[in-house]
Coordinates of C-alpha atoms and ligand atoms in Angstrom, one line a residue:
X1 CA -1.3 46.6 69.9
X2 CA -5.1 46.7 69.7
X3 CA -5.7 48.9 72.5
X4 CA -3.8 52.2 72.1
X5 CA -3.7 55.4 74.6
X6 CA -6.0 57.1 72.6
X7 CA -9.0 54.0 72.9
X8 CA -11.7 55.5 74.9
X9 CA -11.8 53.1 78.1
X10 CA -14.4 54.6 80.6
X11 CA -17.8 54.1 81.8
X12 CA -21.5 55.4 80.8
X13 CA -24.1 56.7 83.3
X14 CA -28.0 58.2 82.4
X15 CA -28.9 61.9 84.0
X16 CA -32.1 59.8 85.5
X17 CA -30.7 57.0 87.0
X18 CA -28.0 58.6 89.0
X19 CA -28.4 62.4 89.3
X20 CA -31.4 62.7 91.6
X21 CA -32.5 66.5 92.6
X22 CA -36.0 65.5 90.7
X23 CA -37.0 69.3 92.0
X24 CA -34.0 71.0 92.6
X25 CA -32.6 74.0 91.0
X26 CA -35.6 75.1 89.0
X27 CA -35.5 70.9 87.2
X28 CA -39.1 70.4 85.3
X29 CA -40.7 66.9 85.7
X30 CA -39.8 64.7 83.9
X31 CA -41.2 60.9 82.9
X32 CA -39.0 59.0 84.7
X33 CA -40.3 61.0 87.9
X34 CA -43.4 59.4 87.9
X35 CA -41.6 56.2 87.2
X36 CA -40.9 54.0 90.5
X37 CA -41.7 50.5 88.7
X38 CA -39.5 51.5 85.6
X39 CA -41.4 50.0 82.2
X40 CA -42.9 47.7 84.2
X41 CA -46.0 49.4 86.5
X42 CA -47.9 52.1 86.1
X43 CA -47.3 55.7 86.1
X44 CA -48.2 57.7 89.6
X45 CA -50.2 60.6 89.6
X46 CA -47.5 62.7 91.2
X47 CA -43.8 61.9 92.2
X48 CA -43.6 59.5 95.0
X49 CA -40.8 59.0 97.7
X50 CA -41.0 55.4 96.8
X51 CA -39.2 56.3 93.5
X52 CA -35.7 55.5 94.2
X53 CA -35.0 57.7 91.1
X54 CA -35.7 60.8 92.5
X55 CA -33.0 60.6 94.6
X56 CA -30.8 58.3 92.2
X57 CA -27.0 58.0 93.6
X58 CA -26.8 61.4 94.2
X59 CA -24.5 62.6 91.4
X60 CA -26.1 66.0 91.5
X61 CA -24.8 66.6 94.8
X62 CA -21.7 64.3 94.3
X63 CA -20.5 64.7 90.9
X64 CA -17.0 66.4 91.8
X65 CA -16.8 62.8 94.3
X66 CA -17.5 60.7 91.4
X67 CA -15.5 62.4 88.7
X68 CA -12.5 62.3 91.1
X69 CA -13.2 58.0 91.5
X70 CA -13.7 58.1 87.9
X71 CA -10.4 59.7 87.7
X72 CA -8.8 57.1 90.0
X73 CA -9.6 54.7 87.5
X74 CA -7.8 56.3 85.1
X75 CA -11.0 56.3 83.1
X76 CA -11.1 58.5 79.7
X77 CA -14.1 58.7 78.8
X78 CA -17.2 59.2 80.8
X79 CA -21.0 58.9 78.9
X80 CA -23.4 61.0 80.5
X81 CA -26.9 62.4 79.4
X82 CA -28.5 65.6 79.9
X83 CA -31.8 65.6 81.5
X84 CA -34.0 68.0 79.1
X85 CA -35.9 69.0 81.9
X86 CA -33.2 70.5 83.4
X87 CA -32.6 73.2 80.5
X88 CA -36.3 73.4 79.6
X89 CA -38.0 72.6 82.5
X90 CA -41.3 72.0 80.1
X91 CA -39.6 71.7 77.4
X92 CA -41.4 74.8 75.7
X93 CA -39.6 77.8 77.4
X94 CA -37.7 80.3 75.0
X95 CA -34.9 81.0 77.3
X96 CA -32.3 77.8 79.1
X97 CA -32.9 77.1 83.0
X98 CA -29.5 79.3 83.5
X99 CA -29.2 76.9 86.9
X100 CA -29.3 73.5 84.6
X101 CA -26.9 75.0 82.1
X102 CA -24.5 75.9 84.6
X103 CA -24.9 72.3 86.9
X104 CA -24.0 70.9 83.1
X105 CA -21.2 73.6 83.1
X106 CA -19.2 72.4 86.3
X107 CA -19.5 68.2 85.6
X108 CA -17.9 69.4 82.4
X109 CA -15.2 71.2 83.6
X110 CA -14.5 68.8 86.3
X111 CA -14.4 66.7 83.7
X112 CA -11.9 68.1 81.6
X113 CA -9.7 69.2 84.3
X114 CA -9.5 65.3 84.9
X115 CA -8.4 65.1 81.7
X116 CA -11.6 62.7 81.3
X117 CA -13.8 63.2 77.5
X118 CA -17.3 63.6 78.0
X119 CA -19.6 62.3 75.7
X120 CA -23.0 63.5 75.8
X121 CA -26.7 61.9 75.1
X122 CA -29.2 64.5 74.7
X123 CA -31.9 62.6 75.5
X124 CA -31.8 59.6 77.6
X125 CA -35.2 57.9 78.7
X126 CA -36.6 61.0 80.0
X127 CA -38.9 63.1 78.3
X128 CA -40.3 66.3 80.2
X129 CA -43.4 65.2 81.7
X130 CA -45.3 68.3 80.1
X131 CA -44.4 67.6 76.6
X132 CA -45.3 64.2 77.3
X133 CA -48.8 65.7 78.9
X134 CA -49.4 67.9 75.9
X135 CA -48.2 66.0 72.6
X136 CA -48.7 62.4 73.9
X137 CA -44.6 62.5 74.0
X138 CA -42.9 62.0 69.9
X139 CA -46.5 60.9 68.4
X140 CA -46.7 64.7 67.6
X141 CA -44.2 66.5 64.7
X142 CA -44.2 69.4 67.0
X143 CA -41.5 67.6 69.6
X144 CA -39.4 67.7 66.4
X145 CA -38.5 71.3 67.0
X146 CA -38.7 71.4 70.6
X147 CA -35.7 68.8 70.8
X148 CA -34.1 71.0 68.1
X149 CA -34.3 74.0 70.2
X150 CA -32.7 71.9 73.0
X151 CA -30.1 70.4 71.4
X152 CA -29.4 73.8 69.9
X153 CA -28.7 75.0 73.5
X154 CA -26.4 72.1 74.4
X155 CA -24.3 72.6 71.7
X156 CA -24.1 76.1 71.8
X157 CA -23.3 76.1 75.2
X158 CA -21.6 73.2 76.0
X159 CA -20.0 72.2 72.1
X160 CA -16.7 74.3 73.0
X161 CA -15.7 71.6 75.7
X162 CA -17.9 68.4 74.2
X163 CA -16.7 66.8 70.9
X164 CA -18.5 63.8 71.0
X165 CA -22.4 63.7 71.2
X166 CA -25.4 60.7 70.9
X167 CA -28.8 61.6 69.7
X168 CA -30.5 59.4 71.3
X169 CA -30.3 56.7 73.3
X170 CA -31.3 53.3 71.9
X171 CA -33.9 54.9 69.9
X172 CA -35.0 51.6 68.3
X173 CA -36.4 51.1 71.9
X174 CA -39.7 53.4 70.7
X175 CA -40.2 49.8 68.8
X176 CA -41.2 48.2 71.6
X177 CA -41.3 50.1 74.6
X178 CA -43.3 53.9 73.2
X179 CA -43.3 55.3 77.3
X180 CA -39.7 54.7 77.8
X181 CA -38.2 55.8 75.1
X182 CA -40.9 58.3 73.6
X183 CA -42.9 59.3 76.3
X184 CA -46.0 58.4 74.9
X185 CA -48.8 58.4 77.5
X186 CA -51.2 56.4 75.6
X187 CA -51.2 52.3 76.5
X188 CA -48.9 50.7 74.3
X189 CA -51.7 48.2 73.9
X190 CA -53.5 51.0 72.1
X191 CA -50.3 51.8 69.9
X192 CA -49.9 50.0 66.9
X193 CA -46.5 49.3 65.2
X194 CA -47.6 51.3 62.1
X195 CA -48.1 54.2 65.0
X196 CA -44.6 53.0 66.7
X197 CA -42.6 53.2 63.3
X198 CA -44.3 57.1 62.7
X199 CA -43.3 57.7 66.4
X200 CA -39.9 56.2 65.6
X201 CA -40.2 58.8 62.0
X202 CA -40.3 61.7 63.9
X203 CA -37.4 61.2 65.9
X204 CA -35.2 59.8 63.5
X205 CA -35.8 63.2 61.8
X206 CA -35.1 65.2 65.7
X207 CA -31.8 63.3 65.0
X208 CA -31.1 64.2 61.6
X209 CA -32.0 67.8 62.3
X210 CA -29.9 67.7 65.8
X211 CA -26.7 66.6 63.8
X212 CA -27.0 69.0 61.2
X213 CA -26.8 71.5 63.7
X214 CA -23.9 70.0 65.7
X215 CA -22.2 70.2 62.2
X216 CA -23.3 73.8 62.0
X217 CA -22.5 75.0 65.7
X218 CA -19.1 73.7 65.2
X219 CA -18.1 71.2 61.8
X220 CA -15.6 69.1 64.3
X221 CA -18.4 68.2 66.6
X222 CA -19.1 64.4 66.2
X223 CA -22.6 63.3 66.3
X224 CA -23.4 59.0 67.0
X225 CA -26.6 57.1 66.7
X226 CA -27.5 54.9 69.2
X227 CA -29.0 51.1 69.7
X228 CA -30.1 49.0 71.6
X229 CA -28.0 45.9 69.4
X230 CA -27.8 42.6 69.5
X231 CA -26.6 39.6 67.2
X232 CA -29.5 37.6 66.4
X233 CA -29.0 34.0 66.2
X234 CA -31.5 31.7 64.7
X235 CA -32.3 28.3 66.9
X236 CA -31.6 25.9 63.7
X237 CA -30.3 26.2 60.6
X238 CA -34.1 25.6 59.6
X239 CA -34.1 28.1 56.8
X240 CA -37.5 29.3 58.5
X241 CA -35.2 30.1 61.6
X242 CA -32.8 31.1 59.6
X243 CA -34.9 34.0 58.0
X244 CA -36.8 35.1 61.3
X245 CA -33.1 36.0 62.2
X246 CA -32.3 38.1 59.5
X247 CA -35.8 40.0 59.5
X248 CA -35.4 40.3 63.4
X249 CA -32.0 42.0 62.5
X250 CA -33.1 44.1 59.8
X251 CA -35.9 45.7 62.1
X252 CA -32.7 46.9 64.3
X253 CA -30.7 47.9 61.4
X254 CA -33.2 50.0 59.9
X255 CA -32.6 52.8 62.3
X256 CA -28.6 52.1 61.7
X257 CA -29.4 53.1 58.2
X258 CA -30.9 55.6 58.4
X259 CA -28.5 57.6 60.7
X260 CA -25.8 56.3 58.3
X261 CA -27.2 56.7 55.0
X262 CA -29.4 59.2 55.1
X263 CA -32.6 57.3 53.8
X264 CA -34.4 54.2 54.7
X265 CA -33.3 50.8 53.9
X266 CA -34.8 48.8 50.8
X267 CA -36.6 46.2 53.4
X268 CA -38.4 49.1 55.3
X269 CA -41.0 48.3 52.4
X270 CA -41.4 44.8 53.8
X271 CA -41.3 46.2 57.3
X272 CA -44.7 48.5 56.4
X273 CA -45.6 45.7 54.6
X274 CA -46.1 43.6 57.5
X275 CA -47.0 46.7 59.8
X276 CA -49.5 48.5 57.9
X277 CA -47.2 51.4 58.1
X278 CA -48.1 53.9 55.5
X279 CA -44.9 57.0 56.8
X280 CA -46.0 60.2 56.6
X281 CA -42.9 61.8 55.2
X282 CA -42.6 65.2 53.6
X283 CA -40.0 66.6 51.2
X284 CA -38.1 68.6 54.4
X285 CA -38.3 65.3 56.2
X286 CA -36.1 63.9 53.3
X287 CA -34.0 66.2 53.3
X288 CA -32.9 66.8 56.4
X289 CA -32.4 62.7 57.1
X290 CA -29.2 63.5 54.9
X291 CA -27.5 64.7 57.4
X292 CA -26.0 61.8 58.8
X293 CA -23.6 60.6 61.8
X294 CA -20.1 60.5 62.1
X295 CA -20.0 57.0 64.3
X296 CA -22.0 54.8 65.3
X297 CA -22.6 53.6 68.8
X298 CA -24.6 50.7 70.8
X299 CA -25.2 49.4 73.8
X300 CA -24.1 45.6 73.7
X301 CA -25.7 43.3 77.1
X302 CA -26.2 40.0 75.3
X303 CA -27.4 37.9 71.8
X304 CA -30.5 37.0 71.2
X305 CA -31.8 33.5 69.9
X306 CA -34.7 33.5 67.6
X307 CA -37.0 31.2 66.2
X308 CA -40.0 30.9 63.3
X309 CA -42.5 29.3 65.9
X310 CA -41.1 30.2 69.3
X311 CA -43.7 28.5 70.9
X312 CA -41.6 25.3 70.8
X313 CA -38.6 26.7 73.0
X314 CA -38.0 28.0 76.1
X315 CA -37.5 31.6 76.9
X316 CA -34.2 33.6 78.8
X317 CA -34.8 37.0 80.5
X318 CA -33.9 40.2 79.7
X319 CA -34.1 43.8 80.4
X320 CA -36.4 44.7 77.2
X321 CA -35.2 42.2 74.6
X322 CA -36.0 38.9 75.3
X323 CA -34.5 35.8 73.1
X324 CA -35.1 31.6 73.5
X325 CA -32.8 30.2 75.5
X326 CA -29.7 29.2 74.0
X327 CA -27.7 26.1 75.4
X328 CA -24.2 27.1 74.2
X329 CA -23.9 30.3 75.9
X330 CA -24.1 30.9 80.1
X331 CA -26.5 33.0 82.0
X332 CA -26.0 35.3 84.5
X333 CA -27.8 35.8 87.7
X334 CA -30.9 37.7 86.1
X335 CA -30.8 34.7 83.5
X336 CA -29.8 37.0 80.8
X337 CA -27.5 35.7 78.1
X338 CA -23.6 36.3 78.7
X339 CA -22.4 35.9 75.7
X340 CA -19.0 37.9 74.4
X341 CA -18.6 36.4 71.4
X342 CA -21.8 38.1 70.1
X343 CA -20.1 41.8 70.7
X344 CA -17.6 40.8 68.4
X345 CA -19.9 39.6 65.7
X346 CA -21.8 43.0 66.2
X347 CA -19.0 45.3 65.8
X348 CA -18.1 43.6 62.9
X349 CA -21.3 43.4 61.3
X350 CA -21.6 47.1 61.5
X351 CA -18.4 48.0 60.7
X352 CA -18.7 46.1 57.3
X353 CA -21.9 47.7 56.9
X354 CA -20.8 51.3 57.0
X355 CA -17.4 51.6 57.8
X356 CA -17.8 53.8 60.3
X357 CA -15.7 54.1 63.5
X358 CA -18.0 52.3 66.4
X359 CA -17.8 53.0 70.2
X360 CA -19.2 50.8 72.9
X361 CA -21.6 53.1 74.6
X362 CA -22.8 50.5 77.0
X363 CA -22.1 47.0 78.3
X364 CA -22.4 45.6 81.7
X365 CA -23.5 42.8 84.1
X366 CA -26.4 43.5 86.6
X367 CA -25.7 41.5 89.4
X368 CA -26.5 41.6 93.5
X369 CA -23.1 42.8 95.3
X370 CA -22.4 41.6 98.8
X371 CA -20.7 43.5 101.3
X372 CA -18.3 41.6 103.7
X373 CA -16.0 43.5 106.0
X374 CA -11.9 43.3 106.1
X375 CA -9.7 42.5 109.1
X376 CA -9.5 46.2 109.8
X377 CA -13.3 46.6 109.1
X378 CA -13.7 48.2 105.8
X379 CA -15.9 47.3 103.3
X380 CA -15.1 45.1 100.7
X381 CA -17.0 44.2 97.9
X382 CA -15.7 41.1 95.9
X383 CA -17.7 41.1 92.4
X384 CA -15.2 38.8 90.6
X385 CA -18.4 37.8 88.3
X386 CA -18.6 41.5 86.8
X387 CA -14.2 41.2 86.6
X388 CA -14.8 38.5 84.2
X389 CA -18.1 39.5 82.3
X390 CA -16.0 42.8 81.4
X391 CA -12.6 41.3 80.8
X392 CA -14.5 38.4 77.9
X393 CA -15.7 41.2 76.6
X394 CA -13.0 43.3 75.8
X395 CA -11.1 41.0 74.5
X396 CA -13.8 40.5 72.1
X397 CA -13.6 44.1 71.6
X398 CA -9.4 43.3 71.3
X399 CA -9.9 40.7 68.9
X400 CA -12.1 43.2 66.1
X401 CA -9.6 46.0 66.5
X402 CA -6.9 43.2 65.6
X403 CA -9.4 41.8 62.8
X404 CA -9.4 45.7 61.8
X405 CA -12.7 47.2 62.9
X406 CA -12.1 50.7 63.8
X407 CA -13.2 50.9 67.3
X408 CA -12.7 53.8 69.3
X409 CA -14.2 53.3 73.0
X410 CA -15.3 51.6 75.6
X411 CA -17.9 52.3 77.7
X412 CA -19.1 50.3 80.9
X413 CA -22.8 51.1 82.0
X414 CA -23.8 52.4 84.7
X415 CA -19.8 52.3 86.1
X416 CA -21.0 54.1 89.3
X417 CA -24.1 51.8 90.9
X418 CA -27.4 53.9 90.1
X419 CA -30.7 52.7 89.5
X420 CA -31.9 50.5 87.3
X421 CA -33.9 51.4 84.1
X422 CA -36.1 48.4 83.3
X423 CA -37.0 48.0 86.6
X424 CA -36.1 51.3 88.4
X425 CA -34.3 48.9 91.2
X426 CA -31.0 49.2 93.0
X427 CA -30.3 46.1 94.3
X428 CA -29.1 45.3 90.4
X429 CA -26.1 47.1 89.9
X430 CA -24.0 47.3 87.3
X431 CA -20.5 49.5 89.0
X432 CA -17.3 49.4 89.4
X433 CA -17.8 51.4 92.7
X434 CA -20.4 50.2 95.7
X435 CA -23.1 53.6 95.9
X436 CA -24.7 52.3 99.9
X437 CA -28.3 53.0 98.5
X438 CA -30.9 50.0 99.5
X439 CA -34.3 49.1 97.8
X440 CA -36.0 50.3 100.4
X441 CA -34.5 53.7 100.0
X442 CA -31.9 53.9 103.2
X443 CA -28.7 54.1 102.7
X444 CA -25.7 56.6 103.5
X445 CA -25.2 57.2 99.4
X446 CA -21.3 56.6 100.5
X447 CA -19.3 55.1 97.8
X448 CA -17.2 51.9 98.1
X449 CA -14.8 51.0 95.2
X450 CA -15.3 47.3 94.6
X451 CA -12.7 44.9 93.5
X452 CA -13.3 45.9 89.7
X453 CA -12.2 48.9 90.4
X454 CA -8.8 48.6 90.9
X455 CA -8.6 45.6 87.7
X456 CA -10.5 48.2 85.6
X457 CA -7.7 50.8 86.7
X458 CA -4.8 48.5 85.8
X459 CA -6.9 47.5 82.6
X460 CA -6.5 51.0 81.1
X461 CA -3.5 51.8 82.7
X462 CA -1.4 49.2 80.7
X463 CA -3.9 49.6 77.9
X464 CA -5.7 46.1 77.6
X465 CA -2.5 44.2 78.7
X466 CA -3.6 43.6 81.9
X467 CA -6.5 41.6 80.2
X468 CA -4.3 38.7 79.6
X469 CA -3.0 38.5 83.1
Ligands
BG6_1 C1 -30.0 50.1 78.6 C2 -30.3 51.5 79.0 O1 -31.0 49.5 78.0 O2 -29.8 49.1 79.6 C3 -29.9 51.9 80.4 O3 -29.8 52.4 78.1 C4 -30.1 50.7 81.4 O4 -30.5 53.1 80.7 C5 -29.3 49.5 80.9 O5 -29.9 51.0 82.7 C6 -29.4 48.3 81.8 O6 -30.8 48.0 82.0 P1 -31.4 47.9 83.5 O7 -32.9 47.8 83.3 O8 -30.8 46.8 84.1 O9 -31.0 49.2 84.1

């Protein structure tokens, strides 16, 4: 059987989008604070009650609630991030927020007494605003050791109870997007890729130092990359196409690698190449990169289409990554791809990269929900789209375990509705259970278990079997 009791079916979630209590409990500012349009508007001077984020779904209130749903789902694994800002409010204080380590403290043990694994990003979208004030965010080396002494902290205090950990999150994302996933101030207009790729340098070295001190705190703590991935397909088998696919790939792969092996890939030379990008590496840089992970994970949402001159085709949405449209595959509501098939040509493509054991650590469907009322007059949310963008793909996931990729879990973004991160919108939601928060910020925060909750419970509970039903 493909799927056995120990596969890691569960659900992911991001300290910022759910957790709320911006303020509370001695919590620093952090980016995503002064965030109410997402990546796509402009910064505010000061948190504003217009940021749905601030509040998120609650969780910080409700987390005992929502672990005990999770638990109803029979869900064994649950992703969740740390928000920085709650152990260092500035990032730069010598001694842990003793309020943040101990919120961290009870979602753990709740947790575990749920018999649900927690994995743990350290850093998730959400930089404290002061080290992204001071440094310009991961342009300077110096954020290099402040993420060291926070990751230190996690693990220290949280690595007895925590096996699994992610770096973090789809750090190929500094690429494109140098706010979001770096916290750099500056206009990304103003921030070339040969800046982007030293940006991207110095935290692919916080990573390598982070998971040599994982492996220190405790040698059977097990440290994951994490990417944004996709499978790129090229238009036409025009060999111009052809190649734009297999560069595009290689810009994503080149911060697989370098988790994995411990040194940058032979094409990063054609990458600087074409950037300009002249590294500035040093002999400790090099050394530590050798520390390397022990899996690797991704977030999976669709494929991407690609084309030499993609002026000739139309474009498909997306949240970040954008492609050209492809006719063979369907399109959801957003018009982003659905396309299944392309998680199983990922996993396998990394696992016959590196052979390492890969988990899911995100895939989803952002759709509108619509609540309708029962007989009796409870709510009832019917999101048969989201039951069948999860059950294609994992079978696809079904089908690489049974071609003999070594996968070991399964996560479903953003399994409780929270907001979005593109967009920093709620009306988009991704869960498996209805949070009653509205665009416009009203809402009882109640939660509602849709109709995937009950398949995703008899999904795991039979261990995949239910998936051919
Ligand atoms: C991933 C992020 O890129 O996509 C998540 O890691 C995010 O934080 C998810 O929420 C879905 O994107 P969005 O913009 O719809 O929330």
């Amino acid at each position: 059987m493909a799927f056995t009791k120990e596969f890691l079916f569960g659900g992911a979630i991001a300290a910022n989008q759910c957790e709320g209590a911006y303020n509370e409990d001695g919590k620093g500012l952090s980016i995503q604070d002064l965030m109410p349009n997402g990546v796509r508007g402009p910064l505010t001077e000061e948190p504003e009650p217009h940021n749905l984020k601030l509040i998120g779904n609650d969780f910080y209130h409700r987390y005992k609630e929502d672990i005990a749903l999770l638990a109803g789902m029979n869900v064994r694994v649950l992703r969740l991030s740390i928000a920085w800002s709650r152990i260092y409010p500035t990032g730069e204080e010598e001694q842990p927020n003793e309020k943040g380590i101990a919120f961290y403290n009870n979602v753990i043990n709740t947790l575990i007494y749920y018999n649900i694994t927690p994995m743990i990003t350290l850093s998730h979208y959400e930089l404290p605003l002061h080290i992204a004030k001071t440094y310009d965010g991961w342009r300077s080396r110096k954020v290099i050791d402040l993420f060291a002494k926070y990751a230190k902290t996690c693990f220290d205090y949280f690595g007895d109870r925590v096996k699994y950990w992610l770096t973090f999150n789809e750090v190929n994302v500094t690429l494109l997007s140098p706010l979001l996933s770096a916290g750099v101030l500056t206009d990304k207009s103003e921030i070339s890729m040969a800046e982007r790729y030293q940006i991207a340098h110095h935290q692919l070295v916080a990573s390598a130092l982070a998971t040599k001190l994982a492996h220190e705190c405790d040698a059977e703590l097990k440290v994951g990359c994490m990417v944004a991935a996709s499978a790129k397909y090229p238009m036409t088998c025009n060999p111009d196409d052809v190649i734009e696919a297999l560069h595009q790939q290689q810009e994503l792969d080149y911060f697989v690698h370098v988790h994995c092996k411990g040194e940058y890939p032979y094409y990063a030379q054609r990458l600087y190449k074409e950037y300009n990008v002249d590294l500035e590496i040093t002999e400790e840089d090099l050394s530590l990169l050798r520390h390397t992970v022990d899996f690797i994970s991704f977030s999976y949402y669709n494929s991407k289409t690609v084309a030499k001159d993609e002026s000739k085709y139309d474009t498909s949405a997306g949240n970040i990554l954008r492609g050209l449209r492809n006719p063979y595959v369907d399109y959801s509501e957003y018009d982003y791809p659905i396309d299944p098939q392309g998680l199983y040509y990922v996993l396998h493509y990394y696992y016959k990269q590196y052979g390492l054991p890969l988990f899911v650590a995100e895939n989803g469907l952002g759709h509108k929900d619509k609540v309708e009322y029962d007989d009796q007059g409870k709510i009832i949310i019917n999101d048969d789209y989201r039951i069948s963008f999860t059950k294609a793909h994992l079978l696809q996931v079904e089908r690489a375990i049974e071609d003999g990729v070594e996968v070991f879990g399964y996560a479903s973004w953003g399994i409780i509705d929270l907001i979005s991160a593109a967009s920093a919108e709620v009306d988009k939601r991704y869960g498996f259970v209805y949070v009653d928060r509205q665009k416009d910020g009203s809402g009882t925060l109640n939660r509602y278990k849709k109709k995937s909750y009950d398949w995703y419970k008899q999904v795991i509970e039979t261990n995949g079997k239910y998936l051919h039903e």
